[in-house]
Short mmCIF file of C-alpha atoms in Angstrom, two decimals:
data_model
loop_
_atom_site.label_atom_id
_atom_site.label_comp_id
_atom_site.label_asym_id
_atom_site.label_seq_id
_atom_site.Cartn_x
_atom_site.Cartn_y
_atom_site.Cartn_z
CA UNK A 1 -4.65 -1.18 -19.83
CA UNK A 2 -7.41 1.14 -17.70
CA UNK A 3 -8.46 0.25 -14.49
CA UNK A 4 -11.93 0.84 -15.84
CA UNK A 5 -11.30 -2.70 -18.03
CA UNK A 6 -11.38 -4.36 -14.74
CA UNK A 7 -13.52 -2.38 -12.55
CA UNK A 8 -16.35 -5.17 -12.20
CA UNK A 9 -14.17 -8.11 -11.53
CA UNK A 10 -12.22 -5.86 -8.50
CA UNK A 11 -14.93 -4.65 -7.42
CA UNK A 12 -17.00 -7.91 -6.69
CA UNK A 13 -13.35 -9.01 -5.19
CA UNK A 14 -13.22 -6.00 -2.89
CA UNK A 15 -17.02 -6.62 -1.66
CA UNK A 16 -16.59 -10.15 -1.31
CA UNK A 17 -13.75 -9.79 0.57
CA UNK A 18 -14.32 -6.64 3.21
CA UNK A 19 -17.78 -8.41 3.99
CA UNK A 20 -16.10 -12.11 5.05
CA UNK A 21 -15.06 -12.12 8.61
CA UNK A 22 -14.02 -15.86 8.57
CA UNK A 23 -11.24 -16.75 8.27
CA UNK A 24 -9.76 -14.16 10.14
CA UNK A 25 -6.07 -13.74 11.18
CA UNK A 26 -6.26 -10.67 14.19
CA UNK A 27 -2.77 -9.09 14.84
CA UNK A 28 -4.59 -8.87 18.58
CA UNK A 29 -2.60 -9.56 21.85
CA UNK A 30 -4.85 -11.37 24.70
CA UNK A 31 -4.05 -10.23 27.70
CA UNK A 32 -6.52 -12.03 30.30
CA UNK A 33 -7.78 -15.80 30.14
CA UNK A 34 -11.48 -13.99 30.01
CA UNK A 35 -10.72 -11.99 26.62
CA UNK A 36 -12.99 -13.61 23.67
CA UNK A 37 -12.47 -11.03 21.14
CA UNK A 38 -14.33 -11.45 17.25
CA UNK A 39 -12.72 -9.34 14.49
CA UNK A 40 -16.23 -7.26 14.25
CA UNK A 41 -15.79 -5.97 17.82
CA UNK A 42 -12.46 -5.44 17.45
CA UNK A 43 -13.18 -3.99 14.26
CA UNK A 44 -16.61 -2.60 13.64
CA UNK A 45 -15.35 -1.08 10.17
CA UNK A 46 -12.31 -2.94 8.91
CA UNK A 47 -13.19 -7.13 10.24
CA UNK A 48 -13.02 -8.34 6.75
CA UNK A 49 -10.20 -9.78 4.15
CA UNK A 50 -8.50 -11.75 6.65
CA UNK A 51 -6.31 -8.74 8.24
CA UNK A 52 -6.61 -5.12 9.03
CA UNK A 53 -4.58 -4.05 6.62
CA UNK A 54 -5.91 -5.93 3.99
CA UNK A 55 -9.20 -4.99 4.73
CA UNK A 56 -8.42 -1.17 5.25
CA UNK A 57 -7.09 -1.53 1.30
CA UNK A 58 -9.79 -3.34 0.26
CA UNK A 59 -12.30 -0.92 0.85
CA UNK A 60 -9.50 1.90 -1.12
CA UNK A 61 -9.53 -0.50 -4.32
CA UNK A 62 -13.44 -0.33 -3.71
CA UNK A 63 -13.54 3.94 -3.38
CA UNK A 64 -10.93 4.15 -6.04
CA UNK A 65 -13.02 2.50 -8.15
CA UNK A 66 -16.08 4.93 -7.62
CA UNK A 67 -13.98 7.56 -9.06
CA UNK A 68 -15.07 9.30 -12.14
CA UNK A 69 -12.99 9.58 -15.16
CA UNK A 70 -14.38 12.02 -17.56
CA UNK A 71 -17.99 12.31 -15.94
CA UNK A 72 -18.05 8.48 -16.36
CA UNK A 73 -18.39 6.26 -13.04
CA UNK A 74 -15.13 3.86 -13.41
CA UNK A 75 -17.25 1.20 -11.92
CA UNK A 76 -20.80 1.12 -13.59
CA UNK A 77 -23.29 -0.41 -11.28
CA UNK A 78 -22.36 1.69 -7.59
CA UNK A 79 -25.06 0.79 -5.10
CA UNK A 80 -23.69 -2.04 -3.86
CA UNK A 81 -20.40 -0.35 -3.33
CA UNK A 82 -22.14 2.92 -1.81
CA UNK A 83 -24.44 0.62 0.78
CA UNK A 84 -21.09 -1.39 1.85
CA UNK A 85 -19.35 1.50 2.65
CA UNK A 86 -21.61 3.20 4.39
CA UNK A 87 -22.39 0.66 6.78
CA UNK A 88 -18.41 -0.03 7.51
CA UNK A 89 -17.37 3.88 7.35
CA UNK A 90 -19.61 5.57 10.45
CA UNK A 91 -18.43 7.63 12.55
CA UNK A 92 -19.17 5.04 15.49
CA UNK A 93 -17.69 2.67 14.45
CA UNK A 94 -14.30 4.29 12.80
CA UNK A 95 -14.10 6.35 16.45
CA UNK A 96 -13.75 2.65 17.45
CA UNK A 97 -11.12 2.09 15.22
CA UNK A 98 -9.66 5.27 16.08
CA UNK A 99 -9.15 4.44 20.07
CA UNK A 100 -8.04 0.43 18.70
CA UNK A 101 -5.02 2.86 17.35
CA UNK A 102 -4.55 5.23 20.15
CA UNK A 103 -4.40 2.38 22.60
CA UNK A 104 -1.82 -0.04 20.75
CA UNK A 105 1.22 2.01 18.87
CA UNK A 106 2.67 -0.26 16.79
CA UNK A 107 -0.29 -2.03 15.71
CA UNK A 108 0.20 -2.13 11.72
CA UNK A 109 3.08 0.51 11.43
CA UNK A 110 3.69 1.92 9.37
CA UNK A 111 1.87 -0.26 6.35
CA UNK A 112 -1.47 -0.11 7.67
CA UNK A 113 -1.30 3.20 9.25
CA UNK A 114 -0.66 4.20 5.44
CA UNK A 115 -3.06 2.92 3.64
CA UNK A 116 -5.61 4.18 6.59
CA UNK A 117 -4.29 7.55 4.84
CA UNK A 118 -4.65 6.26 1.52
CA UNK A 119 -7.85 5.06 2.04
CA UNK A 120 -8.96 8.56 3.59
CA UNK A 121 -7.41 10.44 0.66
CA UNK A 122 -9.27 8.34 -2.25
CA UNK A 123 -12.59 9.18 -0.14
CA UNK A 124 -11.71 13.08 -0.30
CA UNK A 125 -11.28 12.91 -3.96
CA UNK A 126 -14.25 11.04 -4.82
CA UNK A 127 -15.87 14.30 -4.58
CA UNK A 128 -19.54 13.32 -3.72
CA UNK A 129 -21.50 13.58 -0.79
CA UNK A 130 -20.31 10.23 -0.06
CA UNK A 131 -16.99 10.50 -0.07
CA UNK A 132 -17.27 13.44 2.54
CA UNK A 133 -19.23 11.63 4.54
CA UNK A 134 -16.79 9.05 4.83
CA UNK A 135 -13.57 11.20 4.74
CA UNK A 136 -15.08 13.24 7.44
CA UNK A 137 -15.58 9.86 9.80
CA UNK A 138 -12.03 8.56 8.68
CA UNK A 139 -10.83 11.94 10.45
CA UNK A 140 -10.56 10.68 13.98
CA UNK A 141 -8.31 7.41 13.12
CA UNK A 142 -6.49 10.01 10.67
CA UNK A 143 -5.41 11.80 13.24
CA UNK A 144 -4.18 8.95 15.78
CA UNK A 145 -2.23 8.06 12.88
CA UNK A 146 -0.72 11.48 12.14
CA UNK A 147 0.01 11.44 16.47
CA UNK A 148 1.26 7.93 15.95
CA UNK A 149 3.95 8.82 12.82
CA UNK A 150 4.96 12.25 14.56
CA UNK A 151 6.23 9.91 17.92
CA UNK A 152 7.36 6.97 16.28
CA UNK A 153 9.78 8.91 13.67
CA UNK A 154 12.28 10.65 15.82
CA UNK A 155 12.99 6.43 17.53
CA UNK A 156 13.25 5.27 13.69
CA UNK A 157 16.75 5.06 13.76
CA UNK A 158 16.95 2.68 11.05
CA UNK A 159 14.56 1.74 8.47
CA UNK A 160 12.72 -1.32 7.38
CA UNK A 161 14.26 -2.82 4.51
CA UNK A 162 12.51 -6.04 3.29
CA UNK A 163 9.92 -6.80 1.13
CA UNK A 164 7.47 -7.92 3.46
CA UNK A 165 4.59 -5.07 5.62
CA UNK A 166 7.28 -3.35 7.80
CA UNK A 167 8.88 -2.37 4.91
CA UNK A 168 9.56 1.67 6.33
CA UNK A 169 10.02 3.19 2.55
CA UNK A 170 6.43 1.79 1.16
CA UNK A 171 4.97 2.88 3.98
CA UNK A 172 6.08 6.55 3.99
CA UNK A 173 5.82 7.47 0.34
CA UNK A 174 2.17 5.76 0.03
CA UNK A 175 1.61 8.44 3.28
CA UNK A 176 2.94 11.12 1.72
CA UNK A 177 1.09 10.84 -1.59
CA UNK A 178 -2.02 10.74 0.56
CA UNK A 179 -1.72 14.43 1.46
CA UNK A 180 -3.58 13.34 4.44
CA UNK A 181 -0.77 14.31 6.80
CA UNK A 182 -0.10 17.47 8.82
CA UNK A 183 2.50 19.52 7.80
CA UNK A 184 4.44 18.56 10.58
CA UNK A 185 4.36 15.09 9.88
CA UNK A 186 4.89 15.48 6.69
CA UNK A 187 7.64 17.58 6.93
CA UNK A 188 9.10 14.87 9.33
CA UNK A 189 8.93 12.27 7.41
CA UNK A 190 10.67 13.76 4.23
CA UNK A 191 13.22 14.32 6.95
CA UNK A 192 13.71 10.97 7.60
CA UNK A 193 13.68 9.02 4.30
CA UNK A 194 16.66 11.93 3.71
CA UNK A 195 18.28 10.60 6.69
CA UNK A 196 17.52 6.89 5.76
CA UNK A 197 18.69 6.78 2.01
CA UNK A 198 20.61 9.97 0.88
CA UNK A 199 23.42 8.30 1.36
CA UNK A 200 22.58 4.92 -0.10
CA UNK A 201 24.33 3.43 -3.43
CA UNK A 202 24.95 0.51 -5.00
CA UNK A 203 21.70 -1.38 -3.52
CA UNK A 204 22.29 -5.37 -3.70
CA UNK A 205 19.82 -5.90 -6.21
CA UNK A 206 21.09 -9.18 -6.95
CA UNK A 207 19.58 -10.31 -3.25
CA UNK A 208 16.03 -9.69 -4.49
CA UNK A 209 13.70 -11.23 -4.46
CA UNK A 210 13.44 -13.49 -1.10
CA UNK A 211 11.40 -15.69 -1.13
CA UNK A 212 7.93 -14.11 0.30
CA UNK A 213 8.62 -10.77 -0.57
CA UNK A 214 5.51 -8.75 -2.04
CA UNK A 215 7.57 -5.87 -2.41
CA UNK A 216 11.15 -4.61 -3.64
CA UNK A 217 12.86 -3.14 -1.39
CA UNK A 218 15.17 -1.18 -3.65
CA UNK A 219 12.47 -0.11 -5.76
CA UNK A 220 10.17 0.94 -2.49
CA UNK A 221 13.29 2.95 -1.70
CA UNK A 222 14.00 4.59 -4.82
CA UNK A 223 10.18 5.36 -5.01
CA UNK A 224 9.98 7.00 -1.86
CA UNK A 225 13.20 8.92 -2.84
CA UNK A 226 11.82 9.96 -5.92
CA UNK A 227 9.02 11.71 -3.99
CA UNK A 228 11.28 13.75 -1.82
CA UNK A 229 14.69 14.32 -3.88
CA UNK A 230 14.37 17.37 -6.12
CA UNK A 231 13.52 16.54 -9.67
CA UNK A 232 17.30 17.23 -11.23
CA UNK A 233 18.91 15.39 -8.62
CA UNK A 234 16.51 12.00 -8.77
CA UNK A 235 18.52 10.81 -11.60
CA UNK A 236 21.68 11.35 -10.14
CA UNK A 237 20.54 9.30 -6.83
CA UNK A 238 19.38 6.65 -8.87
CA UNK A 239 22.14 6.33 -10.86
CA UNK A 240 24.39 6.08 -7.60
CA UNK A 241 21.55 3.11 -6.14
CA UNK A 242 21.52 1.12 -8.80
CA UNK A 243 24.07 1.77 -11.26
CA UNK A 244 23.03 -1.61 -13.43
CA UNK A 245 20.32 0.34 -14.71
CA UNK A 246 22.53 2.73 -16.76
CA UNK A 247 25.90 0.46 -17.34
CA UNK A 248 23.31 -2.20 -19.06
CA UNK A 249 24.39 -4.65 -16.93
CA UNK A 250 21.48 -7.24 -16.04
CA UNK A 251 19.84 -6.24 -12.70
CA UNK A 252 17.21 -8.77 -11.51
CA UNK A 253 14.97 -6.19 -10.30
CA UNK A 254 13.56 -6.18 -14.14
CA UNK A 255 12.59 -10.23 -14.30
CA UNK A 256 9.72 -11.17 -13.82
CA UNK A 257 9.64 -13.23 -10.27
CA UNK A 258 9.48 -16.75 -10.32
CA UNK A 259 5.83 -18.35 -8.73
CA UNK A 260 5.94 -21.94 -8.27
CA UNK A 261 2.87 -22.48 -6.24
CA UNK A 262 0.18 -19.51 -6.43
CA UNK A 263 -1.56 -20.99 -4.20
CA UNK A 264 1.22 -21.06 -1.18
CA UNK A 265 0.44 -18.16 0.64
CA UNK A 266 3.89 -16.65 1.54
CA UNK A 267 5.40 -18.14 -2.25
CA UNK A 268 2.11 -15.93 -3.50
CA UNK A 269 3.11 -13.14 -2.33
CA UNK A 270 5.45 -13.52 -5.34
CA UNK A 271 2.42 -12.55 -7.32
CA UNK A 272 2.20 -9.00 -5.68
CA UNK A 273 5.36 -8.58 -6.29
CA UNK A 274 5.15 -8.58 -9.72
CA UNK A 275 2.35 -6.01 -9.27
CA UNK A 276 4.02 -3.62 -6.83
CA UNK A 277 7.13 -3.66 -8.65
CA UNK A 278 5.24 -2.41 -12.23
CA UNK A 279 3.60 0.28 -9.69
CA UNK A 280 7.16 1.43 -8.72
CA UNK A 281 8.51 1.14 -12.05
CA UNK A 282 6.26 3.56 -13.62
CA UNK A 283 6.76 6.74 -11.65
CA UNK A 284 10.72 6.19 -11.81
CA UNK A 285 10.53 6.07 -15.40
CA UNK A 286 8.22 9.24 -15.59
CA UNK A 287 10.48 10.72 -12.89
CA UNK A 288 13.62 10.14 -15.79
CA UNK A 289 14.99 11.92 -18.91
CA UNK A 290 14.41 10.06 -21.78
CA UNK A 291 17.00 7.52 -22.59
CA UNK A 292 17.92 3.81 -22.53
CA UNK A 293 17.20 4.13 -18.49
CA UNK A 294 13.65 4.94 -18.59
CA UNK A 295 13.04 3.25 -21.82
CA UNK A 296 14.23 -0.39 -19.39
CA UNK A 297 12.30 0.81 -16.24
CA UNK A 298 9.05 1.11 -19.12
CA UNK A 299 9.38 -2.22 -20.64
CA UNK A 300 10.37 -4.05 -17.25
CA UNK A 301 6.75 -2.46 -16.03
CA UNK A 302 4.95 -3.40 -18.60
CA UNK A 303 6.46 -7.13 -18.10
CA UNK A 304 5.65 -7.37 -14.72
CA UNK A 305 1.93 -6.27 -15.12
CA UNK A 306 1.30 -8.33 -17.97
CA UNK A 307 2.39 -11.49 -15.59
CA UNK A 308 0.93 -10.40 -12.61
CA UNK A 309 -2.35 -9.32 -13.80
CA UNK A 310 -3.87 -12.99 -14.79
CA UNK A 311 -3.37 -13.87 -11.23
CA UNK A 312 -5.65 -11.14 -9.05
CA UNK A 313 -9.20 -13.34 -9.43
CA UNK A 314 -8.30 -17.03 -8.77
CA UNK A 315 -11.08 -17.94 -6.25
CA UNK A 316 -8.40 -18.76 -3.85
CA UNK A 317 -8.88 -16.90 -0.70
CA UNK A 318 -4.97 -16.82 -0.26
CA UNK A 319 -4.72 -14.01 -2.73
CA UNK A 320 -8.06 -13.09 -3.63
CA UNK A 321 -8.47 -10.72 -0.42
CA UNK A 322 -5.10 -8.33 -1.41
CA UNK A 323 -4.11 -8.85 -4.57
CA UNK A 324 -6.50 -7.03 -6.46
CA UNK A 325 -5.51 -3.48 -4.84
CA UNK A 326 -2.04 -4.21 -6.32
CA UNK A 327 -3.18 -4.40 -9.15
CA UNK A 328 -4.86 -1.42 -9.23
CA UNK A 329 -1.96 0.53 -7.91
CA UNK A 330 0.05 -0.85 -11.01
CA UNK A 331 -2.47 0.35 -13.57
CA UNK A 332 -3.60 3.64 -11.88
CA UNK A 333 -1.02 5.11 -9.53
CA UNK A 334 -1.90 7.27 -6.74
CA UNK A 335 -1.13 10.97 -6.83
CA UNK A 336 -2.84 12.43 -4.34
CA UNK A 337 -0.70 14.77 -2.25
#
């Protein structure tokens, strides 16, 4: 299934939703009785979809989807898309979201800080005059988040591990595909998911999933492993983390999650699970030999994105302002870096 079969659909999504300031949910602290602050000042670029980060990954669903395949626009009509983004993406008002950064360190680390990345990375390779112009305003909050990585890494002791925005492994290896990073940076964080989970095996997959997870956290790890292990010695890892996978024994990472109420919006995040578990699954089966493994990791994937797909356009605000970039991950992975 191409991402080009739903380009219209996720696009009117991601336009809907990086336009609608109301409702809003701001991860702001007040700090004075006189402090009345709307999501557009806050956030002159990123206001919509409810939350920063949601917003930030809206508008990289709506780039990705100006991508060409072939010579052939993904997403047919593009004005629309082009005028949105070029009011949000100014320089003036993306320095703004640049000092918003500088001035609050652990506002949306490391998930938002990542798809900041991503987001700057899918407007590099949309190869346009467009996508410069945007890439080159993204630069300034780029970097705060580059300075921001580099100083919170070395107090990172231990990682993130559930399924929720924190999640420390997610984070990193959507960064690191981004090839946004310095070397530095990038060199440091490789460092640390070495120091995190080299050393990890027999993950409790059977503990998965809780109940509002929207991602796995053993399959965020082994993702973000994959991207920094050498090739011949994935396998091994993997083998080590979740031994299920190769003994045949049932490992519930491969069912499809349980929704009872799509509409509940912590039990919904159920439905991007589904999603950003097919996204994982893909690249560890590519990253395999061929064999029983990978042929499991391919079906499970394909399970998961058959059930999670029906759910990205509900007209339910709950899900309607994320989902859809899920979903696109799942068809189309990133491979930037």
């Amino acid at each position: 299934m191409p991402l080009s079969a739903y380009a219209a659909p996720f696009a009117g999504l991601a336009l809907a939703n990086i336009t609608r300031e109301y409702p809003n949910f701001p991860a702001h602290l007040i700090t004075s009785p006189d402090e009345r602050p709307a999501p557009r000042s806050l956030h002159p670029a990123f206001y919509g979809a409810y939350d920063w980060h949601s917003s930030v990954h809206m508008h990289w669903l709506l780039v990705r989807l100006l991508r060409r395949h072939g010579g052939t626009p993904v997403l047919p009509d593009t004005g629309p898309a082009v005028d949105v983004l070029d009011r949000h993406l100014t320089p003036g008002n993306l320095a703004v979201e640049a000092a918003y950064l500088r001035d609050r360190p652990s506002f949306e680390r490391p998930y938002g800080w990542a798809w900041l990345l991503a987001l700057t990375a899918e407007c590099r390779a949309h190869r346009g005059a467009a996508g410069a112009r945007w890439a080159e305003a993204l630069t300034p909050a780029v970097e705060a988040v580059d300075r921001l990585l580099a100083d919170w890494l070395p107090k990172a002791t231990y990682p993130v591990r559930h399924g929720n925005h924190p999640n420390s492994a997610f984070a990193l290896g959507l960064a690191l595909d981004s090839g946004e990073l310095s070397a530095a940076t990038d060199r440091a964080v490789r460092e640390r998911l070495l120091a995190w989970f080299t050393d990890d095996h027999e993950a409790p997959a059977h503990w998965e999933p809780s109940g509002q997870d929207f991602l796995s956290p053993a399959l965020s790890e082994a993702d973000a492993m994959r991207r920094v292990l050498p090739k011949d010695r994935f396998p091994q890892w993997l083998d080590r983390f979740l031994p299920a996978l190769g003994s045949g024994a049932p490992c519930p990472l491969l069912d499809v999650p349980v929704v009872s109420d799509h509409a509940d919006p912590q039990i919904g995040h159920l439905l991007g699970l589904t999603l950003s578990r097919a996204a994982a699954l893909r690249p560890l089966a590519d990253a395999l030999p061929d064999g029983p493994v990978r042929t499991r990791l391919d079906e499970a994937a394909r399970a998961h994105l058959s059930a999670g797909l029906p759910a990205v356009e509900r007209g339910d605000f709950t899900t309607d302002h994320w989902l859809a970039t899920f979903a696109a991950l799942a068809l189309d992975p990133v491979a930037h870096g």
